[in-house]
C-alpha cells in the first residue's frame, strides 16, 4: 500500500487478532459489522492518520472487533465500503 498505508503493519495486526496464521485464511474470519464517521481523526491499524470513515470488522473465530479505515477495508477484505460512504454523503446533501 502506498500513500501512508502500511500493509505489513495491517497484516500483522489482523493476524494477531485472528485464529488463522495465514492472511488469506484469516480474511475469511472477518466480517463488516458497522460503518461510522469519527468525531475526531483516528489512526488505522495500518498506521495511516487521519481516518474519519471507520469500518468496524469482527472476527467470527475470536470474537474480536476492530476499526479500520475505509481504504484498508476495501483493500483488505475487498469490500467497497467507499460506495456506502459516498451514498451517505449524497443523502445528507439532499434528503429528498
PDB file of N, CA and C in Angstrom:
ATOM      1  N   UNK A   1       0.845  -1.177   0.000  1.00  0.00           N
ATOM      2  CA  UNK A   1       0.000   0.000   0.000  1.00  0.00           C
ATOM      3  C   UNK A   1       0.884   1.231   0.000  1.00  0.00           C
ATOM      4  N   UNK A   2       0.553   2.197  -0.763  1.00  0.00           N
ATOM      5  CA  UNK A   2       1.290   3.442  -0.764  1.00  0.00           C
ATOM      6  C   UNK A   2       0.537   4.528  -0.021  1.00  0.00           C
ATOM      7  N   UNK A   3       1.055   5.721  -0.073  1.00  0.00           N
ATOM      8  CA  UNK A   3       0.373   6.878   0.480  1.00  0.00           C
ATOM      9  C   UNK A   3       0.127   6.791   1.987  1.00  0.00           C
ATOM     10  N   UNK A   4       1.091   6.267   2.737  1.00  0.00           N
ATOM     11  CA  UNK A   4       0.947   6.223   4.183  1.00  0.00           C
ATOM     12  C   UNK A   4       0.243   4.991   4.712  1.00  0.00           C
ATOM     13  N   UNK A   5      -0.164   4.083   3.845  1.00  0.00           N
ATOM     14  CA  UNK A   5      -0.811   2.853   4.267  1.00  0.00           C
ATOM     15  C   UNK A   5       0.244   1.754   4.327  1.00  0.00           C
ATOM     16  N   UNK A   6       0.397   1.123   5.484  1.00  0.00           N
ATOM     17  CA  UNK A   6       1.431   0.117   5.682  1.00  0.00           C
ATOM     18  C   UNK A   6       0.766  -1.263   5.724  1.00  0.00           C
ATOM     19  N   UNK A   7       0.787  -1.955   4.598  1.00  0.00           N
ATOM     20  CA  UNK A   7       0.118  -3.247   4.504  1.00  0.00           C
ATOM     21  C   UNK A   7       0.718  -4.271   5.462  1.00  0.00           C
ATOM     22  N   UNK A   8       2.032  -4.254   5.644  1.00  0.00           N
ATOM     23  CA  UNK A   8       2.659  -5.224   6.558  1.00  0.00           C
ATOM     24  C   UNK A   8       2.189  -5.011   7.987  1.00  0.00           C
ATOM     25  N   UNK A   9       2.034  -3.750   8.389  1.00  0.00           N
ATOM     26  CA  UNK A   9       1.543  -3.442   9.733  1.00  0.00           C
ATOM     27  C   UNK A   9       0.089  -3.889   9.884  1.00  0.00           C
ATOM     28  N   UNK A  10      -0.724  -3.634   8.858  1.00  0.00           N
ATOM     29  CA  UNK A  10      -2.119  -4.074   8.873  1.00  0.00           C
ATOM     30  C   UNK A  10      -2.198  -5.595   8.942  1.00  0.00           C
ATOM     31  N   UNK A  11      -1.405  -6.265   8.131  1.00  0.00           N
ATOM     32  CA  UNK A  11      -1.389  -7.729   8.105  1.00  0.00           C
ATOM     33  C   UNK A  11      -1.022  -8.290   9.479  1.00  0.00           C
ATOM     34  N   UNK A  12       0.012  -7.746  10.104  1.00  0.00           N
ATOM     35  CA  UNK A  12       0.439  -8.224  11.423  1.00  0.00           C
ATOM     36  C   UNK A  12      -0.653  -8.014  12.468  1.00  0.00           C
ATOM     37  N   UNK A  13      -1.307  -6.867  12.418  1.00  0.00           N
ATOM     38  CA  UNK A  13      -2.363  -6.569  13.390  1.00  0.00           C
ATOM     39  C   UNK A  13      -3.565  -7.491  13.194  1.00  0.00           C
ATOM     40  N   UNK A  14      -3.960  -7.705  11.946  1.00  0.00           N
ATOM     41  CA  UNK A  14      -5.095  -8.591  11.658  1.00  0.00           C
ATOM     42  C   UNK A  14      -4.778 -10.024  12.064  1.00  0.00           C
ATOM     43  N   UNK A  15      -3.581 -10.488  11.741  1.00  0.00           N
ATOM     44  CA  UNK A  15      -3.202 -11.859  12.113  1.00  0.00           C
ATOM     45  C   UNK A  15      -3.146 -12.035  13.621  1.00  0.00           C
ATOM     46  N   UNK A  16      -2.704 -11.006  14.343  1.00  0.00           N
ATOM     47  CA  UNK A  16      -2.641 -11.082  15.808  1.00  0.00           C
ATOM     48  C   UNK A  16      -4.034 -11.209  16.429  1.00  0.00           C
ATOM     49  N   UNK A  17      -5.044 -10.708  15.725  1.00  0.00           N
ATOM     50  CA  UNK A  17      -6.418 -10.761  16.222  1.00  0.00           C
ATOM     51  C   UNK A  17      -7.211 -11.931  15.632  1.00  0.00           C
ATOM     52  N   UNK A  18      -6.558 -12.719  14.793  1.00  0.00           N
ATOM     53  CA  UNK A  18      -7.222 -13.828  14.095  1.00  0.00           C
ATOM     54  C   UNK A  18      -6.784 -15.166  14.670  1.00  0.00           C
ATOM     55  N   UNK A  19      -7.562 -16.176  14.356  1.00  0.00           N
ATOM     56  CA  UNK A  19      -7.194 -17.537  14.731  1.00  0.00           C
ATOM     57  C   UNK A  19      -6.201 -18.113  13.713  1.00  0.00           C
ATOM     58  N   UNK A  20      -6.416 -17.800  12.455  1.00  0.00           N
ATOM     59  CA  UNK A  20      -5.561 -18.314  11.383  1.00  0.00           C
ATOM     60  C   UNK A  20      -4.206 -17.611  11.385  1.00  0.00           C
ATOM     61  N   UNK A  21      -3.202 -18.312  10.908  1.00  0.00           N
ATOM     62  CA  UNK A  21      -1.853 -17.750  10.818  1.00  0.00           C
ATOM     63  C   UNK A  21      -1.528 -17.245   9.420  1.00  0.00           C
ATOM     64  N   UNK A  22      -2.380 -17.544   8.464  1.00  0.00           N
ATOM     65  CA  UNK A  22      -2.198 -17.128   7.075  1.00  0.00           C
ATOM     66  C   UNK A  22      -3.225 -16.051   6.753  1.00  0.00           C
ATOM     67  N   UNK A  23      -2.785 -14.983   6.124  1.00  0.00           N
ATOM     68  CA  UNK A  23      -3.677 -13.855   5.866  1.00  0.00           C
ATOM     69  C   UNK A  23      -4.870 -14.238   5.004  1.00  0.00           C
ATOM     70  N   UNK A  24      -4.678 -15.023   3.973  1.00  0.00           N
ATOM     71  CA  UNK A  24      -5.792 -15.401   3.096  1.00  0.00           C
ATOM     72  C   UNK A  24      -6.856 -16.191   3.856  1.00  0.00           C
ATOM     73  N   UNK A  25      -6.432 -17.032   4.783  1.00  0.00           N
ATOM     74  CA  UNK A  25      -7.381 -17.788   5.604  1.00  0.00           C
ATOM     75  C   UNK A  25      -8.001 -16.856   6.646  1.00  0.00           C
ATOM     76  N   UNK A  26      -7.195 -15.995   7.239  1.00  0.00           N
ATOM     77  CA  UNK A  26      -7.679 -15.065   8.258  1.00  0.00           C
ATOM     78  C   UNK A  26      -8.750 -14.130   7.705  1.00  0.00           C
ATOM     79  N   UNK A  27      -8.605 -13.703   6.469  1.00  0.00           N
ATOM     80  CA  UNK A  27      -9.597 -12.799   5.855  1.00  0.00           C
ATOM     81  C   UNK A  27     -10.999 -13.380   5.933  1.00  0.00           C
ATOM     82  N   UNK A  28     -11.113 -14.694   5.839  1.00  0.00           N
ATOM     83  CA  UNK A  28     -12.417 -15.351   5.847  1.00  0.00           C
ATOM     84  C   UNK A  28     -13.070 -15.314   7.226  1.00  0.00           C
ATOM     85  N   UNK A  29     -12.299 -15.025   8.255  1.00  0.00           N
ATOM     86  CA  UNK A  29     -12.831 -14.940   9.616  1.00  0.00           C
ATOM     87  C   UNK A  29     -13.512 -13.593   9.880  1.00  0.00           C
ATOM     88  N   UNK A  30     -13.212 -12.576   9.075  1.00  0.00           N
ATOM     89  CA  UNK A  30     -13.638 -11.205   9.351  1.00  0.00           C
ATOM     90  C   UNK A  30     -14.861 -10.804   8.546  1.00  0.00           C
ATOM     91  N   UNK A  31     -15.744 -10.024   9.180  1.00  0.00           N
ATOM     92  CA  UNK A  31     -16.954  -9.511   8.543  1.00  0.00           C
ATOM     93  C   UNK A  31     -17.140  -8.043   8.921  1.00  0.00           C
ATOM     94  N   UNK A  32     -17.657  -7.273   8.001  1.00  0.00           N
ATOM     95  CA  UNK A  32     -18.020  -5.894   8.283  1.00  0.00           C
ATOM     96  C   UNK A  32     -19.276  -5.901   9.143  1.00  0.00           C
ATOM     97  N   UNK A  33     -19.239  -5.203  10.276  1.00  0.00           N
ATOM     98  CA  UNK A  33     -20.405  -5.175  11.161  1.00  0.00           C
ATOM     99  C   UNK A  33     -20.980  -3.769  11.337  1.00  0.00           C
ATOM    100  N   UNK A  34     -20.202  -2.733  11.016  1.00  0.00           N
ATOM    101  CA  UNK A  34     -20.703  -1.379  11.180  1.00  0.00           C
ATOM    102  C   UNK A  34     -19.824  -0.403  10.405  1.00  0.00           C
ATOM    103  N   UNK A  35     -20.409   0.708  10.047  1.00  0.00           N
ATOM    104  CA  UNK A  35     -19.641   1.816   9.486  1.00  0.00           C
ATOM    105  C   UNK A  35     -20.026   3.062  10.260  1.00  0.00           C
ATOM    106  N   UNK A  36     -19.081   3.979  10.395  1.00  0.00           N
ATOM    107  CA  UNK A  36     -19.355   5.223  11.105  1.00  0.00           C
ATOM    108  C   UNK A  36     -18.330   6.264  10.689  1.00  0.00           C
ATOM    109  N   UNK A  37     -18.611   7.486  11.088  1.00  0.00           N
ATOM    110  CA  UNK A  37     -17.660   8.569  10.872  1.00  0.00           C
ATOM    111  C   UNK A  37     -17.186   9.040  12.231  1.00  0.00           C
ATOM    112  N   UNK A  38     -15.891   9.128  12.405  1.00  0.00           N
ATOM    113  CA  UNK A  38     -15.307   9.532  13.676  1.00  0.00           C
ATOM    114  C   UNK A  38     -15.528  11.020  13.914  1.00  0.00           C
ATOM    115  N   UNK A  39     -15.747  11.385  15.169  1.00  0.00           N
ATOM    116  CA  UNK A  39     -15.854  12.795  15.535  1.00  0.00           C
ATOM    117  C   UNK A  39     -14.488  13.468  15.480  1.00  0.00           C
ATOM    118  N   UNK A  40     -13.479  12.719  15.857  1.00  0.00           N
ATOM    119  CA  UNK A  40     -12.090  13.185  15.835  1.00  0.00           C
ATOM    120  C   UNK A  40     -11.289  12.216  14.966  1.00  0.00           C
ATOM    121  N   UNK A  41     -10.286  12.696  14.254  1.00  0.00           N
ATOM    122  CA  UNK A  41      -9.472  11.804  13.422  1.00  0.00           C
ATOM    123  C   UNK A  41      -8.859  10.670  14.241  1.00  0.00           C
ATOM    124  N   UNK A  42      -8.858   9.486  13.667  1.00  0.00           N
ATOM    125  CA  UNK A  42      -8.291   8.303  14.313  1.00  0.00           C
ATOM    126  C   UNK A  42      -7.176   7.737  13.447  1.00  0.00           C
ATOM    127  N   UNK A  43      -6.495   6.725  13.984  1.00  0.00           N
ATOM    128  CA  UNK A  43      -5.417   6.051  13.275  1.00  0.00           C
ATOM    129  C   UNK A  43      -5.854   4.632  12.933  1.00  0.00           C
ATOM    130  N   UNK A  44      -5.653   4.242  11.699  1.00  0.00           N
ATOM    131  CA  UNK A  44      -5.985   2.891  11.242  1.00  0.00           C
ATOM    132  C   UNK A  44      -4.965   1.894  11.778  1.00  0.00           C
ATOM    133  N   UNK A  45      -5.329   0.620  11.765  1.00  0.00           N
ATOM    134  CA  UNK A  45      -4.384  -0.435  12.147  1.00  0.00           C
ATOM    135  C   UNK A  45      -3.122  -0.413  11.301  1.00  0.00           C
ATOM    136  N   UNK A  46      -3.236   0.093  10.090  1.00  0.00           N
ATOM    137  CA  UNK A  46      -2.077   0.143   9.191  1.00  0.00           C
ATOM    138  C   UNK A  46      -1.136   1.292   9.548  1.00  0.00           C
ATOM    139  N   UNK A  47      -1.577   2.171  10.450  1.00  0.00           N
ATOM    140  CA  UNK A  47      -0.768   3.309  10.848  1.00  0.00           C
ATOM    141  C   UNK A  47      -1.138   4.605  10.157  1.00  0.00           C
ATOM    142  N   UNK A  48      -2.049   4.548   9.180  1.00  0.00           N
ATOM    143  CA  UNK A  48      -2.433   5.763   8.458  1.00  0.00           C
ATOM    144  C   UNK A  48      -3.240   6.688   9.365  1.00  0.00           C
ATOM    145  N   UNK A  49      -2.888   7.960   9.333  1.00  0.00           N
ATOM    146  CA  UNK A  49      -3.592   9.005  10.074  1.00  0.00           C
ATOM    147  C   UNK A  49      -3.704  10.205   9.157  1.00  0.00           C
ATOM    148  N   UNK A  50      -4.809  10.857   9.102  1.00  0.00           N
ATOM    149  CA  UNK A  50      -6.056  10.644   9.847  1.00  0.00           C
ATOM    150  C   UNK A  50      -7.051   9.801   9.048  1.00  0.00           C
ATOM    151  N   UNK A  51      -7.896   9.109   9.769  1.00  0.00           N
ATOM    152  CA  UNK A  51      -9.031   8.447   9.139  1.00  0.00           C
ATOM    153  C   UNK A  51     -10.303   8.940   9.826  1.00  0.00           C
ATOM    154  N   UNK A  52     -11.310   9.168   9.044  1.00  0.00           N
ATOM    155  CA  UNK A  52     -12.611   9.614   9.550  1.00  0.00           C
ATOM    156  C   UNK A  52     -13.670   8.554   9.262  1.00  0.00           C
ATOM    157  N   UNK A  53     -13.591   7.946   8.085  1.00  0.00           N
ATOM    158  CA  UNK A  53     -14.552   6.916   7.688  1.00  0.00           C
ATOM    159  C   UNK A  53     -14.093   5.581   8.259  1.00  0.00           C
ATOM    160  N   UNK A  54     -14.815   5.112   9.282  1.00  0.00           N
ATOM    161  CA  UNK A  54     -14.420   3.914  10.012  1.00  0.00           C
ATOM    162  C   UNK A  54     -15.285   2.720   9.627  1.00  0.00           C
ATOM    163  N   UNK A  55     -14.643   1.592   9.490  1.00  0.00           N
ATOM    164  CA  UNK A  55     -15.332   0.329   9.255  1.00  0.00           C
ATOM    165  C   UNK A  55     -15.004  -0.583  10.428  1.00  0.00           C
ATOM    166  N   UNK A  56     -16.032  -1.010  11.134  1.00  0.00           N
ATOM    167  CA  UNK A  56     -15.839  -1.935  12.237  1.00  0.00           C
ATOM    168  C   UNK A  56     -15.965  -3.347  11.682  1.00  0.00           C
ATOM    169  N   UNK A  57     -14.913  -4.129  11.878  1.00  0.00           N
ATOM    170  CA  UNK A  57     -14.938  -5.519  11.433  1.00  0.00           C
ATOM    171  C   UNK A  57     -14.834  -6.415  12.660  1.00  0.00           C
ATOM    172  N   UNK A  58     -15.484  -7.565  12.593  1.00  0.00           N
ATOM    173  CA  UNK A  58     -15.490  -8.514  13.699  1.00  0.00           C
ATOM    174  C   UNK A  58     -15.015  -9.867  13.204  1.00  0.00           C
ATOM    175  N   UNK A  59     -14.302 -10.547  14.081  1.00  0.00           N
ATOM    176  CA  UNK A  59     -13.764 -11.858  13.756  1.00  0.00           C
ATOM    177  C   UNK A  59     -14.669 -12.932  14.358  1.00  0.00           C
ATOM    178  N   UNK A  60     -15.220 -13.788  13.511  1.00  0.00           N
ATOM    179  CA  UNK A  60     -16.144 -14.828  13.947  1.00  0.00           C
ATOM    180  C   UNK A  60     -15.457 -15.896  14.794  1.00  0.00           C
ATOM    181  N   UNK A  61     -14.174 -16.122  14.577  1.00  0.00           N
ATOM    182  CA  UNK A  61     -13.459 -17.174  15.297  1.00  0.00           C
ATOM    183  C   UNK A  61     -12.960 -16.717  16.672  1.00  0.00           C
ATOM    184  N   UNK A  62     -12.594 -15.450  16.787  1.00  0.00           N
ATOM    185  CA  UNK A  62     -12.015 -14.964  18.049  1.00  0.00           C
ATOM    186  C   UNK A  62     -12.926 -14.004  18.800  1.00  0.00           C
ATOM    187  N   UNK A  63     -14.016 -13.572  18.182  1.00  0.00           N
ATOM    188  CA  UNK A  63     -14.965 -12.612  18.761  1.00  0.00           C
ATOM    189  C   UNK A  63     -14.336 -11.244  19.016  1.00  0.00           C
ATOM    190  N   UNK A  64     -13.239 -10.947  18.359  1.00  0.00           N
ATOM    191  CA  UNK A  64     -12.609  -9.638  18.497  1.00  0.00           C
ATOM    192  C   UNK A  64     -13.115  -8.728  17.392  1.00  0.00           C
ATOM    193  N   UNK A  65     -13.153  -7.439  17.688  1.00  0.00           N
ATOM    194  CA  UNK A  65     -13.544  -6.477  16.668  1.00  0.00           C
ATOM    195  C   UNK A  65     -12.585  -5.299  16.711  1.00  0.00           C
ATOM    196  N   UNK A  66     -12.512  -4.617  15.583  1.00  0.00           N
ATOM    197  CA  UNK A  66     -11.575  -3.507  15.450  1.00  0.00           C
ATOM    198  C   UNK A  66     -12.082  -2.567  14.362  1.00  0.00           C
ATOM    199  N   UNK A  67     -11.691  -1.301  14.488  1.00  0.00           N
ATOM    200  CA  UNK A  67     -11.999  -0.324  13.446  1.00  0.00           C
ATOM    201  C   UNK A  67     -10.814  -0.212  12.502  1.00  0.00           C
ATOM    202  N   UNK A  68     -11.116  -0.190  11.219  1.00  0.00           N
ATOM    203  CA  UNK A  68     -10.104   0.076  10.196  1.00  0.00           C
ATOM    204  C   UNK A  68     -10.641   1.178   9.298  1.00  0.00           C
ATOM    205  N   UNK A  69      -9.749   1.815   8.598  1.00  0.00           N
ATOM    206  CA  UNK A  69     -10.162   2.862   7.674  1.00  0.00           C
ATOM    207  C   UNK A  69     -10.832   2.298   6.443  1.00  0.00           C
ATOM    208  N   UNK A  70     -11.559   3.162   5.790  1.00  0.00           N
ATOM    209  CA  UNK A  70     -12.290   2.813   4.582  1.00  0.00           C
ATOM    210  C   UNK A  70     -11.369   2.231   3.501  1.00  0.00           C
ATOM    211  N   UNK A  71     -10.192   2.812   3.327  1.00  0.00           N
ATOM    212  CA  UNK A  71      -9.263   2.341   2.288  1.00  0.00           C
ATOM    213  C   UNK A  71      -8.784   0.924   2.604  1.00  0.00           C
ATOM    214  N   UNK A  72      -8.422   0.675   3.850  1.00  0.00           N
ATOM    215  CA  UNK A  72      -7.950  -0.671   4.220  1.00  0.00           C
ATOM    216  C   UNK A  72      -9.073  -1.695   4.160  1.00  0.00           C
ATOM    217  N   UNK A  73     -10.289  -1.270   4.437  1.00  0.00           N
ATOM    218  CA  UNK A  73     -11.430  -2.181   4.315  1.00  0.00           C
ATOM    219  C   UNK A  73     -11.562  -2.650   2.876  1.00  0.00           C
ATOM    220  N   UNK A  74     -11.426  -1.705   1.985  1.00  0.00           N
ATOM    221  CA  UNK A  74     -11.538  -2.025   0.559  1.00  0.00           C
ATOM    222  C   UNK A  74     -10.382  -2.921   0.116  1.00  0.00           C
ATOM    223  N   UNK A  75      -9.181  -2.583   0.535  1.00  0.00           N
ATOM    224  CA  UNK A  75      -8.013  -3.352   0.109  1.00  0.00           C
ATOM    225  C   UNK A  75      -7.871  -4.672   0.854  1.00  0.00           C
ATOM    226  N   UNK A  76      -8.239  -4.705   2.129  1.00  0.00           N
ATOM    227  CA  UNK A  76      -8.074  -5.912   2.935  1.00  0.00           C
ATOM    228  C   UNK A  76      -9.141  -6.951   2.623  1.00  0.00           C
ATOM    229  N   UNK A  77     -10.405  -6.560   2.737  1.00  0.00           N
ATOM    230  CA  UNK A  77     -11.482  -7.517   2.521  1.00  0.00           C
ATOM    231  C   UNK A  77     -12.100  -7.438   1.136  1.00  0.00           C
ATOM    232  N   UNK A  78     -11.709  -6.423   0.387  1.00  0.00           N
ATOM    233  CA  UNK A  78     -12.267  -6.285  -0.946  1.00  0.00           C
ATOM    234  C   UNK A  78     -13.705  -5.792  -0.935  1.00  0.00           C
ATOM    235  N   UNK A  79     -14.128  -5.209   0.187  1.00  0.00           N
ATOM    236  CA  UNK A  79     -15.490  -4.713   0.321  1.00  0.00           C
ATOM    237  C   UNK A  79     -15.521  -3.231  -0.008  1.00  0.00           C
ATOM    238  N   UNK A  80     -16.367  -2.824  -0.925  1.00  0.00           N
ATOM    239  CA  UNK A  80     -16.424  -1.444  -1.391  1.00  0.00           C
ATOM    240  C   UNK A  80     -17.192  -0.557  -0.414  1.00  0.00           C
ATOM    241  N   UNK A  81     -16.679  -0.421   0.788  1.00  0.00           N
ATOM    242  CA  UNK A  81     -17.308   0.441   1.790  1.00  0.00           C
ATOM    243  C   UNK A  81     -17.298   1.896   1.345  1.00  0.00           C
ATOM    244  N   UNK A  82     -16.379   2.252   0.461  1.00  0.00           N
ATOM    245  CA  UNK A  82     -16.349   3.628  -0.046  1.00  0.00           C
ATOM    246  C   UNK A  82     -17.666   3.989  -0.730  1.00  0.00           C
ATOM    247  N   UNK A  83     -18.319   3.014  -1.351  1.00  0.00           N
ATOM    248  CA  UNK A  83     -19.604   3.278  -2.003  1.00  0.00           C
ATOM    249  C   UNK A  83     -20.693   3.592  -0.980  1.00  0.00           C
ATOM    250  N   UNK A  84     -20.639   2.946   0.175  1.00  0.00           N
ATOM    251  CA  UNK A  84     -21.608   3.228   1.236  1.00  0.00           C
ATOM    252  C   UNK A  84     -21.414   4.656   1.742  1.00  0.00           C
ATOM    253  N   UNK A  85     -20.158   5.038   1.988  1.00  0.00           N
ATOM    254  CA  UNK A  85     -19.887   6.389   2.470  1.00  0.00           C
ATOM    255  C   UNK A  85     -20.283   7.439   1.426  1.00  0.00           C
ATOM    256  N   UNK A  86     -20.045   7.167   0.152  1.00  0.00           N
ATOM    257  CA  UNK A  86     -20.461   8.095  -0.904  1.00  0.00           C
ATOM    258  C   UNK A  86     -21.980   8.259  -0.916  1.00  0.00           C
ATOM    259  N   UNK A  87     -22.700   7.168  -0.726  1.00  0.00           N
ATOM    260  CA  UNK A  87     -24.161   7.217  -0.700  1.00  0.00           C
ATOM    261  C   UNK A  87     -24.660   8.032   0.482  1.00  0.00           C
ATOM    262  N   UNK A  88     -24.058   7.837   1.637  1.00  0.00           N
ATOM    263  CA  UNK A  88     -24.447   8.608   2.823  1.00  0.00           C
ATOM    264  C   UNK A  88     -24.238  10.100   2.604  1.00  0.00           C
ATOM    265  N   UNK A  89     -23.140  10.470   1.976  1.00  0.00           N
ATOM    266  CA  UNK A  89     -22.870  11.888   1.703  1.00  0.00           C
ATOM    267  C   UNK A  89     -23.906  12.475   0.754  1.00  0.00           C
ATOM    268  N   UNK A  90     -24.322  11.699  -0.248  1.00  0.00           N
ATOM    269  CA  UNK A  90     -25.340  12.182  -1.179  1.00  0.00           C
ATOM    270  C   UNK A  90     -26.683  12.370  -0.476  1.00  0.00           C
ATOM    271  N   UNK A  91     -27.045  11.454   0.406  1.00  0.00           N
ATOM    272  CA  UNK A  91     -28.300  11.560   1.136  1.00  0.00           C
ATOM    273  C   UNK A  91     -28.265  12.768   2.068  1.00  0.00           C
ATOM    274  N   UNK A  92     -27.159  12.971   2.759  1.00  0.00           N
ATOM    275  CA  UNK A  92     -27.042  14.142   3.649  1.00  0.00           C
ATOM    276  C   UNK A  92     -27.163  15.444   2.870  1.00  0.00           C
ATOM    277  N   UNK A  93     -26.612  15.463   1.678  1.00  0.00           N
ATOM    278  CA  UNK A  93     -26.633  16.677   0.868  1.00  0.00           C
ATOM    279  C   UNK A  93     -28.033  16.980   0.329  1.00  0.00           C
ATOM    280  N   UNK A  94     -28.832  15.944   0.101  1.00  0.00           N
ATOM    281  CA  UNK A  94     -30.168  16.129  -0.441  1.00  0.00           C
ATOM    282  C   UNK A  94     -31.093  15.070   0.139  1.00  0.00           C
ATOM    283  N   UNK A  95     -31.787  15.426   1.212  1.00  0.00           N
ATOM    284  CA  UNK A  95     -32.656  14.468   1.907  1.00  0.00           C
ATOM    285  C   UNK A  95     -33.901  14.085   1.117  1.00  0.00           C
ATOM    286  N   UNK A  96     -34.168  14.798   0.032  1.00  0.00           N
ATOM    287  CA  UNK A  96     -35.331  14.451  -0.772  1.00  0.00           C
ATOM    288  C   UNK A  96     -34.958  13.350  -1.751  1.00  0.00           C
TER     289      UNK A  96
END
